[in-house]
CSV table of C-alpha atoms in Angstrom, one decimal:
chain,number,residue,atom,x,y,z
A,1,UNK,CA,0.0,0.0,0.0
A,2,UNK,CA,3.2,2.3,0.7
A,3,UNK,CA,4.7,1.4,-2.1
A,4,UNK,CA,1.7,2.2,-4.4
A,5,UNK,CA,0.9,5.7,-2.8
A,6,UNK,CA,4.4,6.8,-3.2
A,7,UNK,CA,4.1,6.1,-6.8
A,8,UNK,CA,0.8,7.8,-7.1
A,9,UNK,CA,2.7,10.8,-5.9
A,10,UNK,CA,5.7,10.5,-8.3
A,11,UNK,CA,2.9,9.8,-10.9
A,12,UNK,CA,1.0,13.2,-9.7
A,13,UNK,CA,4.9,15.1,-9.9
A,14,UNK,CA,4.8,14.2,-13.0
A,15,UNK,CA,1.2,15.3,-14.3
A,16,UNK,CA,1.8,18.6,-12.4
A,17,UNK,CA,5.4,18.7,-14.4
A,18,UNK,CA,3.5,18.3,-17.6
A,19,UNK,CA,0.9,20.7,-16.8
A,20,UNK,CA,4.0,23.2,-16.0
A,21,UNK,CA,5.5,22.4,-19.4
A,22,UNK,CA,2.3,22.9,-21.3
A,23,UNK,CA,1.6,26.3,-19.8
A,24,UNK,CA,5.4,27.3,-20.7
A,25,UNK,CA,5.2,25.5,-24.1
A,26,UNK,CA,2.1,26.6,-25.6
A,27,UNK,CA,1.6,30.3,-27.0
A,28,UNK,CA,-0.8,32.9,-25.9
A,29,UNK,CA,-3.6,33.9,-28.4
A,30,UNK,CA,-3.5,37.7,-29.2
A,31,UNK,CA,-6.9,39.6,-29.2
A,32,UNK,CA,-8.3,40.7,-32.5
A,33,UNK,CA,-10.3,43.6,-32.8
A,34,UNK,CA,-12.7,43.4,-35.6
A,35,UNK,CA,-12.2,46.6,-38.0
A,36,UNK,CA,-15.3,46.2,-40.1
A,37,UNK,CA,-19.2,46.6,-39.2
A,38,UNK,CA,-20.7,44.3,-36.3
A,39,UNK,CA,-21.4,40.9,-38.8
A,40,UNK,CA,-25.1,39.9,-38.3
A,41,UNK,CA,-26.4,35.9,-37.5
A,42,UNK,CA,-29.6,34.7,-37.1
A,43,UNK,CA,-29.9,31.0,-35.8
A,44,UNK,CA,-33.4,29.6,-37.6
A,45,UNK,CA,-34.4,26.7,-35.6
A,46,UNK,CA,-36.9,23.7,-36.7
A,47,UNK,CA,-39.3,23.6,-34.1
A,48,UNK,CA,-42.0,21.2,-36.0
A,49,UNK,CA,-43.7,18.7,-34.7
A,50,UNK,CA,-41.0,15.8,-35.2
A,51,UNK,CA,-38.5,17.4,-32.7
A,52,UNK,CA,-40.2,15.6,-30.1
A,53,UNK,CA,-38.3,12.3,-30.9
A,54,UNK,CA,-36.0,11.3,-28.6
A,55,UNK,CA,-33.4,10.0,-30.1
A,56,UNK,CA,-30.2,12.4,-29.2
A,57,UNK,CA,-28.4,11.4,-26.3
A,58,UNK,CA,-31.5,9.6,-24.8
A,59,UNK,CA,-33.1,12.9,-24.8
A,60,UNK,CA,-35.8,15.1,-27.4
A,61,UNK,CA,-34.5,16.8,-30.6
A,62,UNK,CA,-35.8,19.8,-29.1
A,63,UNK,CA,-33.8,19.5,-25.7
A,64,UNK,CA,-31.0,19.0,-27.4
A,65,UNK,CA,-31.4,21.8,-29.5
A,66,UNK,CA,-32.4,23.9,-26.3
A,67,UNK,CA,-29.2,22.8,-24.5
A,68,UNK,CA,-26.8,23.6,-27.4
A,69,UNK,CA,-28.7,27.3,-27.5
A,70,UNK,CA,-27.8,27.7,-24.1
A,71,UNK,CA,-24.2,26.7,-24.5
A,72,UNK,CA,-24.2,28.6,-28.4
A,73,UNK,CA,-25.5,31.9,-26.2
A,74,UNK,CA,-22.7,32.2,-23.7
A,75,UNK,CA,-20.6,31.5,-26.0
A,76,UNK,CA,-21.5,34.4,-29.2
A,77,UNK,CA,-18.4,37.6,-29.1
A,78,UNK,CA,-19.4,40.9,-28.3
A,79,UNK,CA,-19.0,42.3,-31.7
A,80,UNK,CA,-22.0,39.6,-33.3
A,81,UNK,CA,-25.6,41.1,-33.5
A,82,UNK,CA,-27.6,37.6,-33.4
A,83,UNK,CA,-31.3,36.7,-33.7
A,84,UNK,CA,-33.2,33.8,-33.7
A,85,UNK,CA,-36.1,32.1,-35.7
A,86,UNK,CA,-38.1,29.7,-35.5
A,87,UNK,CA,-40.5,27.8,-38.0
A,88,UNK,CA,-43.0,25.3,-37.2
A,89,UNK,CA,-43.5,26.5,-33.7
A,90,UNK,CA,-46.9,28.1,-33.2
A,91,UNK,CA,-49.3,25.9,-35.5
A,92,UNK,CA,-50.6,22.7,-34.5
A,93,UNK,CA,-53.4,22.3,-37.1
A,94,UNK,CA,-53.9,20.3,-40.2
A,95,UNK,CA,-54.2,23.3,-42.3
A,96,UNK,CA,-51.6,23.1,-44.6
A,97,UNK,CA,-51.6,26.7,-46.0
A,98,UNK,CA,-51.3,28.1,-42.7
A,99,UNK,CA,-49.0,25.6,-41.3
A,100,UNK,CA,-46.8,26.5,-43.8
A,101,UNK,CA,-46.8,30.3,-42.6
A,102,UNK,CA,-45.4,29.4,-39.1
A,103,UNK,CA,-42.4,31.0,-39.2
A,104,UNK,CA,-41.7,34.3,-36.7
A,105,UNK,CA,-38.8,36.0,-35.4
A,106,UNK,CA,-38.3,34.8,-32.0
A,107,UNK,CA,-35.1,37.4,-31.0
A,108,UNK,CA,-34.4,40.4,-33.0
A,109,UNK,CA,-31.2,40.6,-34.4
A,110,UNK,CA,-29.1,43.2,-32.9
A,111,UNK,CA,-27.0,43.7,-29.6
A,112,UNK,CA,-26.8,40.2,-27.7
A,113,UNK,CA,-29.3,40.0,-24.0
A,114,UNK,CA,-28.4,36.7,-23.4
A,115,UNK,CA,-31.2,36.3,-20.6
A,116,UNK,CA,-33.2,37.6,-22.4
A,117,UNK,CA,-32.6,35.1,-25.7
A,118,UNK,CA,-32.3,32.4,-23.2
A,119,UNK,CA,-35.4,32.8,-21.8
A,120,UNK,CA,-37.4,33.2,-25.4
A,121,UNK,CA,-35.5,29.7,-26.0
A,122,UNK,CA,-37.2,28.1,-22.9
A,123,UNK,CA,-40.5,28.8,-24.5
A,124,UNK,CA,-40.5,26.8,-27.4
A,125,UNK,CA,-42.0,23.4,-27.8
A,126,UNK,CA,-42.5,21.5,-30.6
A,127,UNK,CA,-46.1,21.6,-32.7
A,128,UNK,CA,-46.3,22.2,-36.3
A,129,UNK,CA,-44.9,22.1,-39.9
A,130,UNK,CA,-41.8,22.7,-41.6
A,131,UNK,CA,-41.4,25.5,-43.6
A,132,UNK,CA,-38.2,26.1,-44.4
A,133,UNK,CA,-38.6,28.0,-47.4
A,134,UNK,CA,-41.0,31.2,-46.3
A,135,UNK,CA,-38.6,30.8,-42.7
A,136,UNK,CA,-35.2,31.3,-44.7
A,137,UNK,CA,-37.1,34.4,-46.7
A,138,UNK,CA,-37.8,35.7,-43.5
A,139,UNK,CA,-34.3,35.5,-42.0
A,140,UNK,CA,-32.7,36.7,-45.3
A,141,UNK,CA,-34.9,39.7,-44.5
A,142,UNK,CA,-34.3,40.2,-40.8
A,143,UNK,CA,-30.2,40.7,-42.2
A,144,UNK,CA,-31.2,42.8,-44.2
A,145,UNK,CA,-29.2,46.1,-44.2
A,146,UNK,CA,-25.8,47.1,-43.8
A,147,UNK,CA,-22.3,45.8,-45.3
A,148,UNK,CA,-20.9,43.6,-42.5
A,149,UNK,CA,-21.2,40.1,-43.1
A,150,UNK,CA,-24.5,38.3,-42.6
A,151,UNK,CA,-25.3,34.4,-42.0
A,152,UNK,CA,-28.2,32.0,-41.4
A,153,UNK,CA,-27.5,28.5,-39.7
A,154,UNK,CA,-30.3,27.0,-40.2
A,155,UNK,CA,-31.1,23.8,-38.0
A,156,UNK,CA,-33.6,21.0,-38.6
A,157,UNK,CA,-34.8,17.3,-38.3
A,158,UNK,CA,-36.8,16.9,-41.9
A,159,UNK,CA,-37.5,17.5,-45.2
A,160,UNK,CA,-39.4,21.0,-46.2
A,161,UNK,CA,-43.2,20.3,-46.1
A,162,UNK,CA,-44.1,23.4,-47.7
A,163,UNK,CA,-43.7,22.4,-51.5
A,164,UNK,CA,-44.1,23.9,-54.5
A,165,UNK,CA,-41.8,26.3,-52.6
A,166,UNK,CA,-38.5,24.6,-52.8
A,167,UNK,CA,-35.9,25.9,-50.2
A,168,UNK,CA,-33.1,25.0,-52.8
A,169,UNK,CA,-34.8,27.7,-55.0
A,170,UNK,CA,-35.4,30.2,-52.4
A,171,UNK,CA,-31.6,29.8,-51.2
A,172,UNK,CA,-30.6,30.5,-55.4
A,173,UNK,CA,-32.5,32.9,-55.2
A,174,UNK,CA,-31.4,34.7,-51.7
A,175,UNK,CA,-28.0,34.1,-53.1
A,176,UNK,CA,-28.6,36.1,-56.8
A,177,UNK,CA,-29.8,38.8,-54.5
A,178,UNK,CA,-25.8,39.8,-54.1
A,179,UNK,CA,-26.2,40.5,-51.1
A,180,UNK,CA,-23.0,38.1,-49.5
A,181,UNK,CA,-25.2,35.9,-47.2
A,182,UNK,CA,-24.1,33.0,-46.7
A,183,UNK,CA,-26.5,29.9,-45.2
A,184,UNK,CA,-24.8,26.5,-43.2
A,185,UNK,CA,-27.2,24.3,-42.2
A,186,UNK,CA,-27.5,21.2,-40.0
A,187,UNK,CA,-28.9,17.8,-39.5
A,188,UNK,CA,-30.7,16.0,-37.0
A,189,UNK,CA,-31.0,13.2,-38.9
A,190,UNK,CA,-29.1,11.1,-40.7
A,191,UNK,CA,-31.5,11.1,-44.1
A,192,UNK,CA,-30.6,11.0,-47.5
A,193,UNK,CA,-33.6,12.7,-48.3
A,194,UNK,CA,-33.3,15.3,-45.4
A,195,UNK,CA,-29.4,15.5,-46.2
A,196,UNK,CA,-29.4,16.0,-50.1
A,197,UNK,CA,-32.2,19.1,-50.0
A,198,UNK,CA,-29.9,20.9,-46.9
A,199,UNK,CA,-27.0,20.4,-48.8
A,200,UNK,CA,-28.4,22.1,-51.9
A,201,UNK,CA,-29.4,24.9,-49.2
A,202,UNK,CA,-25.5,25.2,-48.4
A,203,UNK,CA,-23.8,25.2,-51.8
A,204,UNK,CA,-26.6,27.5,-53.3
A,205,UNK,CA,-25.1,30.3,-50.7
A,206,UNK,CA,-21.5,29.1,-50.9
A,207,UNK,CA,-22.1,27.4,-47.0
A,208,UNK,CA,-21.4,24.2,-45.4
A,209,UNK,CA,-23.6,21.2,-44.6
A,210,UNK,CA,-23.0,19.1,-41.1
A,211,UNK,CA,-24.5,16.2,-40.2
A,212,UNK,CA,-25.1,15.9,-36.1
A,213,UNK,CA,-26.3,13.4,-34.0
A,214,UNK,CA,-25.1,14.5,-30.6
A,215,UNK,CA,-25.9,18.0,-28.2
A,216,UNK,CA,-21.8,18.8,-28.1
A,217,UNK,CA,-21.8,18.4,-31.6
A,218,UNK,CA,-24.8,20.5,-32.6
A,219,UNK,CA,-23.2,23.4,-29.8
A,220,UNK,CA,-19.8,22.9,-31.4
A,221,UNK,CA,-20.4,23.6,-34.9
A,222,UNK,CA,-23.0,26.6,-34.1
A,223,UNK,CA,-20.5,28.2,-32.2
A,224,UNK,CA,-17.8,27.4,-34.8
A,225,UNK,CA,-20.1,29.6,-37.3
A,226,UNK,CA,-21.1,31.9,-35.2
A,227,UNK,CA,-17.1,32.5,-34.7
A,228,UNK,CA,-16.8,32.1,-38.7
A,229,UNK,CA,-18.8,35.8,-39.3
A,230,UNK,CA,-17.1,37.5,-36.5
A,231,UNK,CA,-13.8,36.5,-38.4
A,232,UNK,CA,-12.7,38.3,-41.7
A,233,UNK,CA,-14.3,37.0,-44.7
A,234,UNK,CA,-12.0,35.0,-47.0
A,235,UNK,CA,-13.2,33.8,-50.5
A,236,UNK,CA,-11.7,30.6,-52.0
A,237,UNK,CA,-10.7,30.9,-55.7
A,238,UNK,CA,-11.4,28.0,-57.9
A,239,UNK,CA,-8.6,26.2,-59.1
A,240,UNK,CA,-8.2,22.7,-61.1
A,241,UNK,CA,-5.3,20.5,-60.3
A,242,UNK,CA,-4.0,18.3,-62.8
A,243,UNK,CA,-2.8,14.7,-63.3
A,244,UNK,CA,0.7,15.0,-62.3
A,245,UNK,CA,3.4,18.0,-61.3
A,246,UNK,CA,4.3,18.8,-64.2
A,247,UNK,CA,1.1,20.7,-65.5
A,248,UNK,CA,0.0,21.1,-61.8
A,249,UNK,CA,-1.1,25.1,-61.1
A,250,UNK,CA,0.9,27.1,-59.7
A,251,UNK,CA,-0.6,28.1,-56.1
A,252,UNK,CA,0.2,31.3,-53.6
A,253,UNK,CA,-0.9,31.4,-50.4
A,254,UNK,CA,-4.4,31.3,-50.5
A,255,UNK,CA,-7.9,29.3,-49.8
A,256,UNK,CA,-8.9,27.0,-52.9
A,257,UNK,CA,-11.5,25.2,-54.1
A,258,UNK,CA,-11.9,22.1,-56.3
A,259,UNK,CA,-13.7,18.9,-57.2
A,260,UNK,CA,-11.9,15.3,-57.1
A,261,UNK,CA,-13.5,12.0,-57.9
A,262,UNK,CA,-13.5,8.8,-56.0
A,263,UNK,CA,-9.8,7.3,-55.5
A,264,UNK,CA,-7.9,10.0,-57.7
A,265,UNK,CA,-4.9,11.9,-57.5
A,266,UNK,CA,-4.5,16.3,-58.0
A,267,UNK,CA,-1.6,18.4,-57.8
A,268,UNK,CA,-0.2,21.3,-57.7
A,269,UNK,CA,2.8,23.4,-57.5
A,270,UNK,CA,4.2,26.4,-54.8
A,271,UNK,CA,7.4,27.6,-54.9
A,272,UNK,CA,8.8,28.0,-51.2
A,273,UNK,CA,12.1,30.3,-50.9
A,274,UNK,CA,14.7,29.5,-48.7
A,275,UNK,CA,14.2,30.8,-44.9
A,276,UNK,CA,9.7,30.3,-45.4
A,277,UNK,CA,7.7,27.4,-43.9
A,278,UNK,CA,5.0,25.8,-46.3
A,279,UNK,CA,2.1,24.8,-44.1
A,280,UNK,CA,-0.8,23.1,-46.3
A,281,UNK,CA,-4.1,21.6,-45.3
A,282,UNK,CA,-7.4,19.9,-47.4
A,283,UNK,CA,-10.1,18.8,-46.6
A,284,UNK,CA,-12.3,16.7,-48.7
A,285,UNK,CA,-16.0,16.7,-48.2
A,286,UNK,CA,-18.2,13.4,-49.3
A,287,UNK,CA,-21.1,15.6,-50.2
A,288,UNK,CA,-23.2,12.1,-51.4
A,289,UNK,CA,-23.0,8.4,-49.7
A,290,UNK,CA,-20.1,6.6,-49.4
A,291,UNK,CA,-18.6,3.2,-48.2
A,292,UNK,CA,-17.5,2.6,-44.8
A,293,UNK,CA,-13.4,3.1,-44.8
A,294,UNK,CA,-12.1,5.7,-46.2
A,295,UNK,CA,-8.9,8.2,-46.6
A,296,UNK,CA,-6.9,10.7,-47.7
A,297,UNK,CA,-3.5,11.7,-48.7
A,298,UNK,CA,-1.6,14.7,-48.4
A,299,UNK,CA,2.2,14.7,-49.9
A,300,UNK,CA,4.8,17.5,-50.4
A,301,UNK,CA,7.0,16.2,-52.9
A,302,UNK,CA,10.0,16.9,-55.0
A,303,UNK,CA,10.0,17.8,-58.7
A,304,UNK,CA,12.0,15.1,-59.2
A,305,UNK,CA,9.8,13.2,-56.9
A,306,UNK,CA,11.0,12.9,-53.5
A,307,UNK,CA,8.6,12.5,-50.7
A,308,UNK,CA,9.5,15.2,-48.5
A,309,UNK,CA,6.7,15.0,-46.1
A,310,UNK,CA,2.7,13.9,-46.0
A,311,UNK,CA,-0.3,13.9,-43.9
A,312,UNK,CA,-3.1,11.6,-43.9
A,313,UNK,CA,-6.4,10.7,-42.1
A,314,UNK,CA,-8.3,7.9,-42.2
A,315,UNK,CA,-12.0,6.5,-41.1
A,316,UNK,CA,-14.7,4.8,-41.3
A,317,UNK,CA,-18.6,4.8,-40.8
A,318,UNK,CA,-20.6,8.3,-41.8
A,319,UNK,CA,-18.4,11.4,-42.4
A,320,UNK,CA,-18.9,14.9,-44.3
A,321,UNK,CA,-15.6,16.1,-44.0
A,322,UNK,CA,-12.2,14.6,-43.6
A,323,UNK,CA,-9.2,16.5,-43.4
A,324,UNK,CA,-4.9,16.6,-43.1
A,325,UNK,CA,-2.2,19.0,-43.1
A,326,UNK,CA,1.7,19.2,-43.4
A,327,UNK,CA,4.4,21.5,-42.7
A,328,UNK,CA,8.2,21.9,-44.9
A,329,UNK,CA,10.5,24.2,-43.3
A,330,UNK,CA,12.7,25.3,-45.8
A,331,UNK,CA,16.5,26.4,-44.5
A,332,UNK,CA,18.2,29.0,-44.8
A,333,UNK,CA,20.5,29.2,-48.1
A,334,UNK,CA,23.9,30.5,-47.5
A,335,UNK,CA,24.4,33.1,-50.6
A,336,UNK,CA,26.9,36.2,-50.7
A,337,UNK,CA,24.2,38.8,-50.9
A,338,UNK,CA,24.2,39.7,-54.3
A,339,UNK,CA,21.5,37.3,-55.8
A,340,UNK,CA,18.1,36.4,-54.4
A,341,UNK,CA,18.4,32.7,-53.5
A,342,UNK,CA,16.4,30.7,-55.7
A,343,UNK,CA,13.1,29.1,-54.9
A,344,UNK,CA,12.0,25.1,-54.5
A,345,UNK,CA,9.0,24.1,-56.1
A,346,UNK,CA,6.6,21.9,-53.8
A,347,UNK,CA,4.1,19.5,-55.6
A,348,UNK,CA,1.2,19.0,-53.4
A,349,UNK,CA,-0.6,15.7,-53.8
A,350,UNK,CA,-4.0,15.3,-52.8
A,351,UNK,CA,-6.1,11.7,-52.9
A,352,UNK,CA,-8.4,9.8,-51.8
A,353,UNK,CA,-9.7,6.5,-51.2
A,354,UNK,CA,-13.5,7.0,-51.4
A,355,UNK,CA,-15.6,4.4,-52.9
A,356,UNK,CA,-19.6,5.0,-53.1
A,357,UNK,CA,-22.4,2.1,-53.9
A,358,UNK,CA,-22.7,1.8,-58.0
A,359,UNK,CA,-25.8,3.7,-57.7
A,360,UNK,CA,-23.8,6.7,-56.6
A,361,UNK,CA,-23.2,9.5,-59.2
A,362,UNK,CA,-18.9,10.0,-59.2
A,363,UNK,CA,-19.4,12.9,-61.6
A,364,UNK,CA,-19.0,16.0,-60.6
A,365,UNK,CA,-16.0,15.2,-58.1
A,366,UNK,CA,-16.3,15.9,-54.7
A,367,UNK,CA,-15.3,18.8,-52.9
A,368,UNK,CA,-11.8,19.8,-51.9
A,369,UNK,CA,-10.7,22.7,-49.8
A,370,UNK,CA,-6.7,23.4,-49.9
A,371,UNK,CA,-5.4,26.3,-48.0
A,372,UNK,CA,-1.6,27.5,-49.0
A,373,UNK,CA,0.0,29.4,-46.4
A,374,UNK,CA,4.0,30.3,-46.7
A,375,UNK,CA,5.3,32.3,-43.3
A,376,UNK,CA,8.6,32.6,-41.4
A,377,UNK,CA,10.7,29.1,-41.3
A,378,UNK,CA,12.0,28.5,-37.8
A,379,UNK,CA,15.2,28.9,-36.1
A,380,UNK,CA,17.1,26.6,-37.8
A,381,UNK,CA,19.2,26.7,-34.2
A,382,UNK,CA,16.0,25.6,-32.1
A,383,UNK,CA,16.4,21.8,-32.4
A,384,UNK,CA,12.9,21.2,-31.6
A,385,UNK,CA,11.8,23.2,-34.5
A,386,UNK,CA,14.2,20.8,-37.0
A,387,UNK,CA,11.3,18.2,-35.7
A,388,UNK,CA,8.4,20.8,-36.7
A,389,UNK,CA,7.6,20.6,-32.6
A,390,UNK,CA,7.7,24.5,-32.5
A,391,UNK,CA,9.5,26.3,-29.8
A,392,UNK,CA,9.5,25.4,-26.2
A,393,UNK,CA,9.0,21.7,-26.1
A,394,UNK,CA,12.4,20.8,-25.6
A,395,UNK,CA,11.7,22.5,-22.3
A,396,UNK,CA,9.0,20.6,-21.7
A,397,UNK,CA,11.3,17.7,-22.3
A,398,UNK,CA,13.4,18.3,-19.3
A,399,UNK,CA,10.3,18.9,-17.1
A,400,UNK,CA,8.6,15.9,-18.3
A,401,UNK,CA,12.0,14.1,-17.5
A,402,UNK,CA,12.7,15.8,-14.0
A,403,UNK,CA,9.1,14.8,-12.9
A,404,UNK,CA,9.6,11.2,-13.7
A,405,UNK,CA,12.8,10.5,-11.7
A,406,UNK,CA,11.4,12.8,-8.6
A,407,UNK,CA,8.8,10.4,-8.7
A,408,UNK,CA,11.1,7.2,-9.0
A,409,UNK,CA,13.2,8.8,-6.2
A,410,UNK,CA,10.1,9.1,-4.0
A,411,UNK,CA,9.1,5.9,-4.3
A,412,UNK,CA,12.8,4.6,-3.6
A,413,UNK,CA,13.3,6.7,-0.5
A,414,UNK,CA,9.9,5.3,0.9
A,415,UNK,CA,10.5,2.1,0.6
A,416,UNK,CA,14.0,2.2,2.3
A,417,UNK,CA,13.1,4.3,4.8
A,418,UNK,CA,9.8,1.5,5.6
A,419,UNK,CA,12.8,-1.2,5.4
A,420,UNK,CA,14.8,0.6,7.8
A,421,UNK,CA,11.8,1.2,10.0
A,422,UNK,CA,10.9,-2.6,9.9
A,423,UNK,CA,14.3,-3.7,11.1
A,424,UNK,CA,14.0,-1.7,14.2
């Protein structure tokens, strides 16, 4: 029993050693103060009949949804004027062509009360239709106004029941309105039906689709776009890699945008100079069904095709995104001064290893988002850097070390000390 308490205390030396070291190791985040207009969101949440199911977490769609609202609230930055909709919620009837009116605004978008939102949340229950369409009108026109940036996240548990008024159309045509609103939206349920028209939603705006299935989940992305508006707006730019380096596109840093089909290869080309750090990342989004086990492939490579370094994920089981990353320092060049020292090209490969049911369409490819980003190399001098660790962990290597032979030297010392105390 000695023995094992003494090496719970070395073990907790230790945890509080690594706890030290992370705290020294990892950087502080700077404050950003947004120059541009307070960006406007307005949550519109499916509160039709159907979100009484219980089957998130053991609990009601609608608690869930409740309970991520909470969490979403406490959460939104001061700069974010937010409101809230709500279709489906006041209706309970049979008649279709009012049912399919039920759509109000439930918080006002403006300046955040966060009691006050909270406790228009705690009202709602679930009773009617689902009218997505005349409920994304009516948020498009609660933004209206204004240059800052403006998005709807639109949550629900089923298909629109308001046809002919198709909330693919009404999203076109919210989006030929140029006014740079963008609309993610996210599923309760995992329904090919239910996932195909939401997705339509999303492109049709230049937005995202997520399937959840879980509160944390639903809280987690909400707040992640809530996040997105209050940060500066980036626009990818369309680009089309080819079938091998050579005739790859030539890439700064940048977001981009392209289309890859089920278990093939793109690249591309960036030219890193001496002294600059390539960091690259892609994500690929299976925006149709797929087969359980999947991956994906990132490789920096030579021109003469040398794997410098690669990232790659794998899964299985329902996904919509999937995603990697890799860093190349490049060193320093030793030069006299007079000439620029000459850049590397980097070929960036990107694949797959999707595979989809025959019945599943491979043509247009699926979604690809590469960001390029070039910055500073690090010290070439910092050895943990070499490693792509960053600075400060070989710090954290010493403490992690000390920790464990304190604890080893506790644990001796006790149990000489209970040795000594036995022969007496």
């Amino acid at each position: 029993m000695i023995i094992r308490r003494r090496l719970t205390v070395g073990v907790g030396i230790l945890l509080a050693t690594l706890t030290a070291g992370l705290g020294s190791a990892l950087p502080a985040s700077a404050d950003e103060t947004p120059a541009n207009a307070s960006p406007k969101v307005e949550l519109v949440l499916d509160v039709s009949g159907s979100m009484r199911t219980r089957d998130i977490d053991g609990q009601s769609r609608m608690t869930a949804a409740k309970q991520a609202f909470n969490e979403v609230l406490d959460a939104v930055p001061e700069q974010v004027q937010l409101g809230i909709r709500t279709l489906g919620a006041d209706y309970p009837g049979d008649d279709r062509k009012v049912g399919c009116k039920d759509t109000k605004q439930l918080y006002p978008v403006g300046p955040l009360d966060r009691t006050e939102a909270k406790t228009a949340v705690a009202t709602l229950a679930p009773t009617g239709w689902t009218p997505i369409g005349p409920a994304l009108l009516g948020a498009a026109d609660d933004l209206e106004g204004g240059d800052s940036t403006r998005r709807i996240v639109l949550i629900s548990d089923g298909e629109d029941t308001c046809g002919p008024l198709d909330p693919c159309e009404v999203a076109r045509d919210i989006a030929a309105r140029g006014i740079h609103l963008v609309i993610d939206t996210l599923g309760l349920v995992p329904n090919a039906k239910i996932r195909q028209q939401l997705t339509c939603i999303a492109e049709a705006t230049g937005g995202t689709y997520t399937a959840v299935q879980h509160t944390d989940e639903l809280s987690g992305r909400v707040k992640q776009l809530v996040d997105r508006a209050a940060a500066p707006v980036v626009t990818p730019v369309a680009t089309k890699g080819a079938d091998s380096c050579t005739d790859a596109p030539q890439l700064k840093p940048g977001l981009y945008t392209d289309r890859e089909k089920f278990a093939e290869h793109r690249w591309y080309r960036v030219d890193v100079f001496p002294g600059q750090e390539l960091r690259a990342s892609v994500s690929v989004f299976a925006d149709r069904a797929v087969n359980n086990d999947y991956g994906m492939l990132l490789r920096a490579v030579t021109v003469h095709g040398r794997e410098i370094v690669r990232g790659a994920e794998s899964g299985t089981g329902r996904t919509d995104a999937i995603s990697s990353g890799l860093r190349y320092p490049k060193p320093e060049a030793d030069n006299d001064g007079d000439t620029k020292p000459a850049a590397e090209t980097v070929c960036l490969q990107v694949s797959n290893s999707f595979s989809a049911p025959a019945s599943v369409k491979t043509a247009p490819g699926m979604p690809v988002e590469l960001t390029i980003d070039l910055v500073d190399a690090p010290d070439a001098a910092d050895d943990a850097a070499a490693f792509g660790l960053g600075r400060g962990w070989w710090l954290l290597g010493v403490l992690v070390l000390t920790g464990l032979i304190a604890g080893l030297l506790t644990g001796w010392i006790s149990r000489w000390r209970f040795a000594v105390w036995r022969t007496h």
